Every structure is written in C-alpha cells, then in structure tokens.
Coordinates of C-alpha atoms and ligand atoms in Angstrom, one line a residue:
M134 CA 133.3 -22.4 101.4
S135 CA 135.0 -20.0 99.0
I136 CA 138.2 -19.6 97.0
Q137 CA 140.7 -17.0 98.4
T138 CA 143.4 -15.3 96.5
V139 CA 146.4 -14.8 98.7
S140 CA 149.3 -12.3 98.0
T141 CA 152.8 -13.8 98.3
T142 CA 156.4 -13.1 97.4
P143 CA 159.0 -15.5 96.0
F144 CA 161.2 -17.7 98.2
P145 CA 164.7 -18.1 96.8
G146 CA 166.0 -21.6 96.1
Q147 CA 162.8 -23.5 95.1
R148 CA 164.6 -25.3 92.3
P149 CA 163.9 -29.1 92.2
G150 CA 167.0 -31.2 92.5
T151 CA 167.6 -34.9 91.5
S152 CA 164.1 -35.8 92.7
G153 CA 161.9 -32.8 93.6
L154 CA 162.3 -30.0 96.1
R155 CA 163.8 -31.1 99.4
K156 CA 164.3 -28.9 102.4
K157 CA 164.2 -29.0 106.2
V158 CA 160.7 -29.3 107.6
S159 CA 161.2 -25.9 109.2
V160 CA 161.6 -24.4 105.8
F161 CA 158.4 -26.0 104.5
Q162 CA 156.6 -24.8 107.6
Q163 CA 157.1 -21.1 106.7
P164 CA 153.8 -19.5 105.7
H165 CA 153.3 -19.6 101.9
Y166 CA 156.4 -21.8 101.3
L167 CA 154.6 -24.9 100.2
E168 CA 151.8 -22.9 98.6
N169 CA 154.2 -20.9 96.4
F170 CA 155.7 -24.1 95.0
V171 CA 152.3 -25.8 94.5
Q172 CA 150.8 -22.8 92.8
S173 CA 153.9 -22.6 90.5
V174 CA 153.3 -26.3 89.5
F175 CA 149.6 -25.5 88.7
D176 CA 150.5 -22.3 86.9
T177 CA 153.0 -24.2 84.8
L178 CA 150.3 -26.8 83.9
G179 CA 147.7 -24.3 83.0
D180 CA 144.0 -25.1 83.0
C181 CA 143.2 -28.4 84.7
A182 CA 139.4 -28.3 84.3
G183 CA 138.1 -31.9 83.8
K184 CA 141.5 -33.3 84.9
T185 CA 142.5 -35.7 87.8
L186 CA 145.4 -35.1 90.2
V187 CA 146.8 -37.9 92.5
V188 CA 148.2 -36.8 95.9
G189 CA 150.0 -38.9 98.5
G190 CA 153.2 -39.0 100.6
D191 CA 155.4 -41.3 102.6
G192 CA 153.7 -40.4 106.0
R193 CA 156.6 -38.4 107.3
Y194 CA 156.1 -35.4 109.7
H195 CA 154.2 -32.6 108.0
N196 CA 152.6 -35.0 105.4
R197 CA 149.0 -34.6 106.5
V198 CA 149.2 -30.8 106.8
A199 CA 150.7 -30.6 103.3
V200 CA 148.1 -32.9 101.9
Q201 CA 145.2 -30.8 103.2
T202 CA 146.8 -27.6 101.8
I203 CA 147.3 -29.2 98.4
L204 CA 143.7 -30.5 98.3
R205 CA 142.4 -27.0 99.0
M206 CA 144.7 -25.5 96.3
A207 CA 143.8 -28.2 93.7
A208 CA 140.1 -27.4 94.3
A209 CA 140.9 -23.7 93.8
H210 CA 142.7 -24.5 90.6
G211 CA 139.6 -26.3 89.2
Y212 CA 140.6 -30.0 89.0
A213 CA 137.6 -32.2 88.5
R214 CA 139.0 -34.9 90.7
V215 CA 141.7 -35.5 93.2
L216 CA 142.7 -39.0 94.3
V217 CA 144.4 -39.1 97.7
G218 CA 145.8 -42.1 99.5
Q219 CA 144.2 -43.1 102.8
G220 CA 145.8 -41.3 105.7
G221 CA 147.7 -39.2 103.0
I222 CA 149.8 -42.3 102.3
L223 CA 150.9 -43.4 98.9
S224 CA 154.4 -44.8 98.1
T225 CA 156.2 -43.2 95.1
P226 CA 155.6 -46.3 92.9
A227 CA 152.0 -46.4 94.0
V228 CA 151.5 -42.7 92.9
S229 CA 153.0 -43.7 89.5
C230 CA 150.8 -46.7 89.3
V231 CA 147.6 -44.8 90.2
I232 CA 148.3 -41.9 87.7
R233 CA 148.7 -44.4 84.9
K234 CA 145.8 -46.7 85.8
R235 CA 143.3 -43.8 86.5
G236 CA 144.4 -41.7 83.5
A237 CA 145.3 -38.7 85.7
L238 CA 147.0 -35.6 84.4
G239 CA 149.7 -36.0 87.1
G240 CA 150.5 -36.4 90.7
I241 CA 152.1 -34.8 93.7
V242 CA 154.4 -36.9 95.8
L243 CA 155.3 -35.7 99.3
S244 CA 158.5 -37.2 100.4
A245 CA 162.2 -36.6 101.0
S246 CA 162.7 -40.3 100.3
H247 CA 165.6 -41.7 102.3
N248 CA 166.4 -38.4 104.1
P249 CA 165.5 -38.5 107.8
G250 CA 162.1 -37.2 108.9
G251 CA 160.5 -35.7 112.0
P252 CA 160.3 -32.0 113.1
D253 CA 164.0 -31.5 112.7
G254 CA 164.2 -33.7 109.6
D255 CA 163.5 -33.2 105.9
F256 CA 160.4 -32.8 103.8
G257 CA 160.0 -32.8 100.0
I258 CA 157.6 -32.4 97.1
K259 CA 157.8 -33.6 93.6
Y260 CA 155.5 -33.4 90.6
N261 CA 154.9 -36.4 88.3
I262 CA 153.5 -36.1 84.8
D263 CA 150.8 -38.1 83.0
N264 CA 153.1 -41.1 82.2
G265 CA 153.4 -41.5 86.0
G266 CA 157.0 -40.5 86.0
P267 CA 158.9 -37.5 87.5
A268 CA 158.6 -34.3 85.5
P269 CA 161.4 -34.0 83.1
E270 CA 163.9 -31.1 83.4
G271 CA 162.1 -28.8 81.0
V272 CA 159.0 -28.9 83.3
T273 CA 160.9 -28.7 86.6
E274 CA 162.9 -25.7 85.2
A275 CA 159.6 -24.0 84.2
I276 CA 158.2 -24.6 87.7
Y277 CA 161.4 -23.1 89.2
R278 CA 161.1 -20.0 87.0
R279 CA 157.5 -19.6 88.1
T280 CA 158.5 -19.7 91.8
E281 CA 160.9 -16.8 91.1
A282 CA 158.0 -14.6 89.9
I283 CA 155.0 -15.7 91.9
A284 CA 152.8 -13.0 93.4
Q285 CA 149.7 -14.8 94.5
Y286 CA 148.1 -18.2 95.0
R287 CA 144.6 -19.5 95.2
I288 CA 143.2 -21.7 97.9
S289 CA 139.8 -22.8 99.2
D290 CA 139.0 -22.0 102.8
A291 CA 137.2 -25.3 103.2
A292 CA 137.7 -27.3 106.3
D293 CA 140.1 -30.3 106.4
I294 CA 138.7 -33.5 105.0
D295 CA 138.9 -36.8 106.9
L296 CA 141.8 -38.6 105.2
N297 CA 141.2 -41.8 107.1
R298 CA 137.8 -42.6 105.7
L299 CA 137.6 -44.1 102.1
G300 CA 135.2 -42.3 99.8
V301 CA 134.3 -39.1 98.1
T302 CA 134.1 -35.6 99.6
R303 CA 133.7 -32.3 97.8
I304 CA 135.9 -29.2 98.1
E305 CA 134.4 -26.4 96.0
A306 CA 133.5 -28.2 92.7
T307 CA 136.3 -30.8 93.0
E308 CA 135.5 -34.4 93.9
V309 CA 138.1 -35.6 96.4
E310 CA 138.3 -39.4 96.7
V311 CA 140.3 -41.0 99.5
I312 CA 141.5 -44.3 97.9
D313 CA 143.0 -47.5 99.4
S314 CA 146.8 -46.9 99.3
V315 CA 147.7 -50.4 98.3
A316 CA 144.9 -51.9 96.1
D317 CA 145.8 -50.6 92.6
Y318 CA 149.5 -51.4 93.2
A319 CA 148.8 -54.9 94.5
E320 CA 146.7 -55.7 91.5
L321 CA 149.5 -54.6 89.1
M322 CA 152.0 -56.8 90.9
Q323 CA 149.8 -59.8 90.5
Q324 CA 149.9 -59.3 86.7
L325 CA 153.7 -59.2 86.6
F326 CA 154.8 -62.0 88.9
D327 CA 154.0 -65.7 89.5
F328 CA 152.2 -65.4 92.8
D329 CA 151.3 -69.1 92.8
A330 CA 155.0 -70.1 92.6
I331 CA 155.9 -67.6 95.4
R332 CA 153.1 -68.8 97.6
A333 CA 154.3 -72.4 97.1
L334 CA 157.8 -71.2 98.1
F335 CA 156.6 -69.8 101.4
A336 CA 154.3 -72.8 102.0
G337 CA 157.5 -75.0 101.7
G338 CA 159.1 -73.2 104.6
F339 CA 161.1 -70.5 102.8
R340 CA 161.9 -67.7 105.3
M341 CA 162.2 -64.0 104.6
C342 CA 162.6 -60.8 106.5
F343 CA 161.4 -57.5 104.9
D344 CA 162.4 -54.4 106.8
G345 CA 159.8 -51.6 106.2
M346 CA 162.1 -49.2 108.2
H347 CA 158.9 -47.6 109.6
A348 CA 158.5 -46.0 106.3
V349 CA 155.9 -46.2 103.5
S350 CA 156.4 -49.7 102.1
G351 CA 155.4 -51.5 105.3
P352 CA 151.7 -51.5 104.5
Y353 CA 152.4 -52.6 100.9
A354 CA 154.8 -55.4 102.0
K355 CA 152.3 -56.6 104.7
A356 CA 149.4 -56.7 102.3
I357 CA 151.3 -58.4 99.5
I358 CA 153.9 -60.6 101.1
E359 CA 152.1 -61.7 104.3
G360 CA 148.6 -61.2 102.9
L361 CA 148.5 -62.4 99.3
L362 CA 151.6 -64.5 99.3
G363 CA 151.0 -66.2 102.7
A364 CA 154.4 -65.5 104.3
P365 CA 154.1 -66.0 108.1
A366 CA 153.1 -63.0 110.2
G367 CA 156.3 -61.2 111.4
T368 CA 158.0 -61.6 108.0
V369 CA 157.6 -57.8 107.6
I370 CA 159.3 -55.9 110.4
N371 CA 159.1 -52.2 111.3
A372 CA 156.0 -52.3 109.2
V373 CA 154.1 -49.3 110.5
P374 CA 155.0 -45.9 108.9
L375 CA 156.0 -43.4 111.6
E376 CA 156.4 -39.6 111.2
D377 CA 160.1 -39.8 112.2
F378 CA 160.8 -43.3 110.9
G379 CA 161.5 -44.4 114.5
G380 CA 164.4 -41.9 114.5
H381 CA 166.3 -43.8 111.8
H382 CA 167.5 -43.0 108.3
P383 CA 164.9 -44.9 106.1
D384 CA 167.8 -45.6 103.7
P385 CA 168.1 -49.3 102.8
N386 CA 171.8 -49.8 102.6
P387 CA 174.1 -52.0 104.8
V388 CA 175.0 -49.0 106.9
N389 CA 171.5 -47.7 107.8
A390 CA 169.6 -51.0 107.8
A391 CA 171.7 -52.4 110.6
E392 CA 168.9 -54.3 112.2
L393 CA 168.2 -56.3 109.1
I394 CA 171.9 -56.8 108.3
A395 CA 172.3 -58.3 111.8
I396 CA 169.3 -60.7 111.2
M397 CA 170.7 -61.8 107.9
A398 CA 174.2 -62.4 109.4
A399 CA 173.0 -64.8 112.1
D400 CA 173.5 -68.5 111.7
D401 CA 169.8 -69.1 111.7
A402 CA 169.2 -66.2 109.2
P403 CA 166.2 -66.3 106.9
D404 CA 166.8 -67.3 103.3
F405 CA 166.1 -63.9 101.9
G406 CA 166.2 -60.3 103.3
A407 CA 165.0 -57.0 101.8
A408 CA 164.4 -53.4 102.8
S409 CA 162.9 -50.3 101.2
D410 CA 163.3 -46.6 101.8
G411 CA 161.2 -43.7 103.0
D412 CA 158.9 -43.5 100.0
G413 CA 159.1 -47.1 98.9
D414 CA 161.0 -46.7 95.6
R415 CA 164.4 -48.2 96.7
N416 CA 165.2 -51.8 97.5
M417 CA 168.1 -53.7 99.1
I418 CA 168.4 -57.4 98.4
L419 CA 170.2 -59.7 100.8
G420 CA 170.9 -63.4 101.0
R421 CA 172.0 -65.3 104.1
K422 CA 175.2 -63.6 105.1
F423 CA 175.4 -62.1 101.6
D424 CA 174.5 -58.7 100.2
V425 CA 173.8 -58.0 96.6
T426 CA 174.9 -54.7 95.2
P427 CA 172.1 -52.8 93.4
S428 CA 174.1 -52.8 90.2
D429 CA 174.4 -56.6 90.3
S430 CA 170.8 -56.9 91.2
L431 CA 169.8 -55.1 88.0
A432 CA 172.1 -57.4 86.0
V433 CA 170.9 -60.6 87.6
L434 CA 167.2 -59.7 87.1
A435 CA 167.9 -58.7 83.5
A436 CA 169.6 -62.1 82.8
H437 CA 166.7 -64.0 84.3
A438 CA 163.8 -61.7 83.5
T439 CA 161.8 -64.2 81.5
V440 CA 161.1 -66.3 84.6
A441 CA 158.5 -63.6 85.5
P442 CA 155.2 -63.7 83.6
G443 CA 155.3 -59.9 83.0
Y444 CA 158.6 -60.2 81.2
R445 CA 158.1 -63.5 79.4
A446 CA 158.4 -61.8 76.0
G447 CA 161.9 -60.6 76.8
L448 CA 163.5 -57.2 77.3
K449 CA 163.7 -54.4 74.8
G450 CA 166.7 -52.8 76.4
I451 CA 168.3 -52.1 79.7
A452 CA 169.1 -48.6 81.0
R453 CA 171.3 -47.6 83.9
S454 CA 172.4 -44.4 85.4
M455 CA 176.0 -43.5 84.5
P456 CA 177.6 -44.1 87.9
T457 CA 175.8 -47.6 88.1
S458 CA 178.2 -50.4 87.4
Q459 CA 178.5 -51.8 83.9
A460 CA 177.4 -55.3 84.9
A461 CA 174.0 -54.8 83.2
D462 CA 175.7 -53.8 79.9
R463 CA 177.3 -57.2 79.7
V464 CA 173.9 -58.8 80.1
A465 CA 172.4 -56.5 77.4
Q466 CA 175.2 -57.5 75.1
A467 CA 174.6 -61.2 75.7
L468 CA 170.9 -60.8 75.0
G469 CA 171.6 -58.7 71.9
I470 CA 169.6 -55.7 73.2
P471 CA 170.6 -52.1 73.6
A472 CA 172.1 -50.7 76.8
F473 CA 171.5 -47.0 77.8
E474 CA 173.6 -44.9 80.1
T475 CA 171.7 -41.9 81.6
P476 CA 172.4 -39.2 84.1
T477 CA 171.5 -39.8 87.8
G478 CA 167.8 -39.5 88.6
W479 CA 164.8 -41.6 87.5
K480 CA 163.4 -38.8 85.4
F481 CA 166.0 -39.6 82.7
F482 CA 164.5 -43.1 82.1
G483 CA 161.0 -41.8 81.3
N484 CA 161.5 -41.2 77.6
L485 CA 163.3 -44.5 77.1
L486 CA 160.5 -46.4 78.8
D487 CA 157.7 -44.4 77.0
A488 CA 159.4 -45.0 73.6
G489 CA 159.7 -48.8 74.3
K490 CA 163.5 -48.6 74.1
A491 CA 164.1 -50.0 77.6
T492 CA 162.3 -52.5 79.8
L493 CA 164.4 -52.6 82.9
C494 CA 166.2 -49.7 84.5
G495 CA 168.5 -49.3 87.5
E496 CA 170.6 -47.0 89.6
E497 CA 173.5 -47.9 91.9
S498 CA 171.6 -46.1 94.8
Y499 CA 169.3 -49.1 95.5
G500 CA 166.9 -48.3 92.7
T501 CA 165.5 -50.8 90.2
G502 CA 162.4 -50.7 88.1
S503 CA 160.8 -51.4 84.8
D504 CA 158.2 -50.2 82.2
H505 CA 155.3 -51.3 84.5
I506 CA 155.4 -47.7 86.0
R507 CA 157.6 -44.7 85.6
E508 CA 159.4 -44.8 89.0
K509 CA 161.8 -47.1 90.6
D510 CA 160.0 -49.6 92.7
G511 CA 161.1 -51.3 95.9
V512 CA 158.4 -53.9 96.5
W513 CA 158.4 -54.8 92.8
A514 CA 162.2 -55.6 92.9
V515 CA 161.6 -57.7 96.0
L516 CA 158.8 -59.6 94.3
F517 CA 161.0 -60.1 91.2
W518 CA 163.7 -61.7 93.3
L519 CA 161.1 -63.9 95.1
N520 CA 159.8 -65.0 91.6
L521 CA 163.4 -65.8 90.6
L522 CA 164.2 -67.7 93.8
A523 CA 161.0 -69.7 93.4
A524 CA 161.6 -70.5 89.8
S525 CA 165.2 -71.4 90.2
G526 CA 165.2 -73.1 93.5
K527 CA 168.6 -71.5 94.1
S528 CA 169.8 -69.3 96.9
V529 CA 170.6 -65.6 96.5
E530 CA 174.3 -66.2 96.8
Q531 CA 174.2 -69.0 94.3
L532 CA 172.4 -66.9 91.7
V533 CA 174.9 -64.0 92.1
S534 CA 178.0 -66.2 92.1
E535 CA 176.8 -68.0 89.0
H536 CA 176.2 -64.7 87.4
W537 CA 179.8 -63.6 88.1
Q538 CA 181.1 -66.8 86.7
R539 CA 179.2 -66.3 83.5
F540 CA 179.7 -62.5 83.0
G541 CA 182.6 -61.6 85.3
R542 CA 182.3 -59.5 88.4
N543 CA 182.1 -55.7 88.5
Y544 CA 183.4 -54.8 92.0
Y545 CA 181.5 -51.7 93.0
S546 CA 181.3 -49.2 95.9
R547 CA 180.1 -45.7 96.6
H548 CA 181.9 -43.4 99.1
D549 CA 179.8 -40.5 100.3
Y550 CA 181.3 -37.5 102.0
E551 CA 178.2 -35.9 103.6
A552 CA 177.5 -32.3 104.7
V553 CA 180.8 -31.0 103.3
E554 CA 181.2 -27.3 103.1
T555 CA 179.5 -26.3 99.8
H556 CA 182.2 -23.9 98.6
A557 CA 184.9 -26.6 99.1
A558 CA 182.9 -29.2 97.3
N559 CA 182.3 -26.9 94.3
E560 CA 186.0 -26.1 94.2
L561 CA 186.9 -29.8 94.3
M562 CA 184.7 -30.5 91.3
A563 CA 186.0 -27.4 89.5
S564 CA 189.6 -28.3 89.9
L565 CA 188.8 -31.9 88.7
R566 CA 187.2 -30.5 85.6
I567 CA 190.3 -28.4 84.8
K568 CA 192.4 -31.6 85.1
L569 CA 190.3 -33.7 82.8
A570 CA 192.0 -32.8 79.5
T571 CA 195.4 -33.8 80.9
L572 CA 194.4 -37.2 82.3
K573 CA 194.0 -39.1 79.0
G574 CA 196.8 -41.6 78.5
Q575 CA 198.3 -41.0 81.9
D576 CA 199.4 -43.9 84.1
L577 CA 197.6 -43.9 87.5
G578 CA 198.8 -46.7 89.7
H579 CA 198.6 -49.9 87.6
Y580 CA 195.9 -48.2 85.4
V581 CA 196.1 -46.2 82.2
V582 CA 193.4 -43.6 81.7
D583 CA 191.4 -44.3 78.5
F584 CA 189.4 -41.1 78.8
A585 CA 188.2 -38.6 81.3
D586 CA 185.2 -36.3 80.9
D587 CA 182.2 -34.6 82.5
F588 CA 179.3 -36.8 81.5
E589 CA 176.9 -35.2 79.1
Y590 CA 173.7 -36.9 77.9
T591 CA 171.6 -36.3 74.9
D592 CA 168.2 -37.9 75.2
P593 CA 167.8 -40.2 72.2
V594 CA 164.0 -39.6 72.1
D595 CA 163.6 -35.8 72.4
G596 CA 167.2 -34.6 71.9
S597 CA 167.3 -32.7 75.2
V598 CA 170.8 -32.3 76.6
A599 CA 171.9 -32.6 80.2
K600 CA 175.4 -31.3 81.0
Q601 CA 177.8 -31.7 83.9
Q602 CA 176.3 -34.9 85.1
G603 CA 179.4 -36.3 86.8
V604 CA 183.2 -36.4 86.2
R605 CA 184.3 -39.8 85.1
I606 CA 187.8 -41.2 84.8
V607 CA 187.7 -44.4 82.8
M608 CA 190.6 -46.8 82.6
T609 CA 191.7 -48.8 79.5
N610 CA 190.4 -52.0 81.2
G611 CA 187.0 -50.5 81.9
S612 CA 187.5 -49.8 85.6
R613 CA 186.2 -46.4 86.5
I614 CA 186.1 -43.6 89.1
V615 CA 183.1 -41.2 89.0
F616 CA 182.7 -38.0 91.1
R617 CA 179.5 -36.0 91.5
L618 CA 177.7 -33.8 94.0
S619 CA 174.4 -35.0 95.3
G620 CA 171.2 -33.2 94.3
T621 CA 169.0 -34.5 97.1
G622 CA 170.8 -33.3 100.3
T623 CA 169.7 -30.4 102.5
E624 CA 172.8 -29.6 104.4
G625 CA 176.0 -28.3 102.7
A626 CA 177.1 -30.6 99.9
T627 CA 177.5 -34.3 99.6
L628 CA 180.3 -35.6 97.4
R629 CA 179.8 -39.0 96.0
V630 CA 182.7 -41.1 94.7
Y631 CA 181.8 -44.1 92.7
L632 CA 184.4 -46.9 92.2
E633 CA 184.2 -49.8 89.8
R634 CA 186.6 -52.6 88.9
Y635 CA 185.9 -55.4 86.4
E636 CA 187.3 -58.8 87.2
A637 CA 186.8 -61.6 84.7
D638 CA 188.7 -64.4 86.6
P639 CA 186.5 -66.4 89.0
E640 CA 189.5 -67.1 91.1
F641 CA 189.3 -63.4 92.2
H642 CA 185.5 -63.1 92.6
H643 CA 185.4 -63.4 96.4
L644 CA 187.7 -60.6 97.6
P645 CA 186.3 -58.1 100.2
T646 CA 185.0 -55.2 98.1
Q647 CA 187.0 -52.4 99.6
Q648 CA 190.2 -54.4 99.3
A649 CA 189.5 -55.2 95.7
L650 CA 188.9 -51.5 95.0
Y651 CA 191.8 -50.2 97.1
P652 CA 194.1 -49.1 94.3
L653 CA 191.2 -47.1 92.8
I654 CA 190.4 -45.5 96.1
L655 CA 194.0 -44.3 96.3
I656 CA 193.8 -42.9 92.8
A657 CA 190.6 -41.1 93.6
E658 CA 192.2 -39.4 96.5
Q659 CA 195.4 -38.6 94.5
V660 CA 193.5 -37.1 91.6
A661 CA 190.8 -35.2 93.5
G662 CA 192.5 -34.2 96.7
I663 CA 189.4 -35.2 98.7
A664 CA 191.1 -34.9 102.1
D665 CA 192.6 -31.5 101.3
W666 CA 189.3 -30.0 100.0
T667 CA 186.9 -31.5 102.5
G668 CA 189.1 -32.0 105.6
R669 CA 187.8 -35.6 105.7
A670 CA 190.2 -38.5 105.8
H671 CA 187.4 -41.0 105.3
P672 CA 183.9 -41.1 103.8
T673 CA 180.8 -40.7 106.0
V674 CA 179.1 -43.6 104.4
T675 CA 180.5 -46.5 102.3
T676 CA 178.0 -48.7 100.5
Ligands
VG1_817 C1 170.2 -39.8 94.9 C2 170.7 -41.0 94.2 C3 170.0 -41.2 92.8 C4 168.5 -41.2 93.1 C5 168.0 -40.0 93.9 C6 166.6 -40.1 94.3 O1 170.5 -38.7 94.2 O2 172.1 -41.0 94.0 O3 170.4 -42.3 92.2 O4 167.8 -41.2 91.9 O5 168.8 -40.0 95.1 O6 166.3 -41.2 95.0 P1 171.7 -37.7 94.5 O7 171.6 -36.5 93.6 O8 171.6 -37.4 96.0 O9 172.9 -38.5 94.2 V1 165.1 -41.2 96.2 O10 164.8 -42.8 96.6 O11 165.9 -40.2 97.3 O12 163.9 -40.4 95.5
CO818 CO1 163.1 -43.0 97.6

C-alpha cells in the first residue's frame, strides 16, 4: 500500500451549480474527472491532518466506484478518519447530521438528487462544510478555480474496502469506518418529534403511504416510520434504493410521483401520502385527494411549529428562497418574527441558521428544513406533518384549508421548460433584463407592475453579495412572476417560470391552480416571449 502522485490536466466546466457539480455519468467516468474535482476540494481545504471526513451518496449508478476513489484520495490527503455510510449510502440530510454530530471537518455527498440515474443518467458531487451545510459560494468558487489549474492528484493504491461490513479498516494511516446509514439520523428525529403521539396515531388505524421512489430515503423511512413508529409493513413503497431508481425520475412532484398520486386519488386512499427524492432532501406532502404545495407546507408547519417538541420554544425567523411563495411571510408577520428571502439553493440558508436568525427554511422545489441540520430534509418534513396530524386530529386538507382561511391563499405554480437550447434561453433572459427598467408602473392585463428587477441578495451575516438570482415582476397587489435558469440540469438549459397570486377571499380559495393563475401565465408569455425564444408552446413540467 503506497500513495501515488498522478499527473493530470484540467477539465473545463467543473464549476459547481445550485447544488454541487452535476454531469452525465459518462462524463464522471472519464479517467481523472472525479479525481481532479476531489483533489481540488482537498487543495482548497489545505491540511486535513487529525480531521474527519464524511462520505456517502444516494446509491445511484457509479456511487460505489466513486466512494472507493474518494476513500483512497482522502487517505492520501492525510485525514485521520473517514466515516462512510454502509453500502456507500447516506442521504444528504444524514450526511449533514453526521458531520455535525461527529464534529467532522466536512463531507462529500455523491448525488445528482432528483436527476435520473443509471449508466445514461446523471451523477453529482458536492462538498459540505463543518456546519453540515453546502459549501458557500466563496468556497465553491475557490474549488472551481483550483480545477482550472490542477496538475496532479494523490491517491493510495490500496484495494477496495468492503463497504457492506460495519466497522473500521485502515487505508494508509487513515481510519475508515463504515457506519450505519440511518442510526445517527433516526436518533436526531426522536429528539425533535413526539414519537409517542405518532405511534398512537398509527395504532389507531391511521394509514399512510410513503414513496421512497427507489431512492435513498427508503431505508430511512422503513426504519423510522415502519420500525420506530409502528406503521404497518408496506406503508413505505419502492423502499429499496436502485442504481437507476427503477428507471424513474426520483423527483417527488405530482408529475413524477404518478404511482403515489394515483394511490392518494383513490376512494380508499390512505390518510396521508408523502415522497422524497434521489438524495432524500426533498419532500412532497399529500392528503386524500389533495396535494399541498411546498410553499404552503412551509407556511403551515411554521404556523403550528410549537406542536413538535423540538420547536416548543417557538421560531426565531423563517427563511424562504425568493421564488417560493410569500405564504410563509404572512405567518412570520403574525408571529412577530423576521422573514428572510434568499436566492435559490440551500447554501444561502446556512449563515441565517448558524447565526440563529432563522429556524425554519423552505424552497418551492419541495424542500423544507430547519436548524436541526444544514440541509433540507425530506423525512424530517414528513415526520413534522405526522406530528401535526397526531396533535391536531385534523386531516391534511382541513389543516391547509383552515390555514388559507386565516392567512389567505397564495396560489402558486412553477412551469419548467426543460432542455431548451442554451443560447436561446440566455437570450430570453437577457432580453427580459433589458425590459426591466420600462416595466414599472405598466398595466399588464388587470395588473399594475409595482417593480421589476433582477434579484440580488446581500447576506445579512457576512455581507457577501449574490447577483442575477432571478428576474421578478412584482404586481402592486403582491402577485408575482419570476424567471430564472436552472443551475442543476445537465442538458441544454431549463427555464423556470414561477407564478404566484394572492387571494384573501375564502370564496375564491378552491379554484383549480392553473385556472387561478391563467392571467399571470398569459402575462409571462407576453413579457418574455417564451414560445418565440424556446419554440415551446407549453412547459415540459408543471408543478
Ligand atoms: C433546483 C431547485 C432548488 C434546489 C436545487 C437543489 O435548483 O430549484 O430550489 O435547491 O434544485 O435541490 P435549480 O437551479 O435547478 O432551479 V436537489 O434536491 O436537486 O439537491
Ligand atoms: Co435532492
């Protein structure tokens, strides 16, 4: 066993996007591609003697190969310890949990999240810092600059270790411990939620369906919901992580989680439905014949947070990404706590959580979380809902309808135009930006534009500035249209159009969403010329 120094040359385009570096599996399979990125991470961190690294992924195709490579490189870099999930499996929230609990310097998450997997699918890698959260932009930019100059990497020539067997192995001077993927995480959940009340709920005949989508959260949901909480076997479906997610998009939204949607639409549907994504950080919440938008889910949980033991003391603040609906802001106002609006991507919540300025955070893209870790957390959100359902004795639909009655309803939808030609998408955004100055005060349909801008965020904790985070057109009555390009796709560009309309009057709280938003949909087309630029008359995915 010895450490080798291998010569290499830079690969273009290793800049992390919204959440790490995501590319086709075939790109990651090129010799040196993964190694260059990992060495760039280590070079950016500097000396790691005496430090601990956490490594795990969502089990997708190429996960095990990448884990073995990273273990050999971590040993060559001189880490004292590496903690790796059994079978190479750790959900994104579990990595965050383990980093914090074990005092690690950081962690490497292998996942392309909700992107499809398999040999023709996507792979991804992300570095998380010592607070358990995604590296902030300053760090990801430094890593990227390093990838542009890299000339060599160091790697041990040790044999593969057995990832299936719990316990400690040595690679060079580094102790590599294979840990139970679920244990630390399950322990944390029991500190936050009233497991006795949820157990009693299931014992009383409450029925639920959790769709693991053959992705990473299956083992967590099985151990916690069926194991610790006593839900009947079969409550968790598609529970075994597969390298290609069974050929599906592990993306928990009403379009991709069609099997669960059908189960919840049946006359004998369970009381509660939920799903999570590839790496276990997203959640979708469903009632019987009823789906909850992620923006509403954040607002409802915030309004009732004190039912859960972990949040008994109340919330310090609520943070949401800019395109997320403003429903949570109304709750913050009622609670007399601050509301924060950040750019898209969980990394922007880290400072607010560390500084104790926010307790709950959410994104419209089926992401919800809190200060218990520094990632969004799918199973956590499901347990929070279970705790609320147990404490209130109400149905999902009842809780959401009552919320709308009290706060008004923020109708909300996102229209995605996927795999659009990159140049055309950039031109669309550029032409929108040129128009911004002229939009203020204009009449658009029945709306008047209050202001239009390209969202810019100054972090209230460290003063760092993020520019060009999405074009927003905000109407005088608070309705909004937001345009931005995805930073997670691997094919062409994806245009996201976010639509929001506020409705105070309960008489109008039960319209079909697309109908309620129709005037805004027309305005979005009129202002941005989506069909002209993209050649698409309709979005690829509407959520
Ligand atoms: C998308 C979502 C964003 C989320 C990100 C990572 O980014 O819009 O809200 O934080 O995915 O989530 P983008 O740049 O494609 O819009 V995950 O579960 O894919 O790590
Ligand atoms: Co994810």
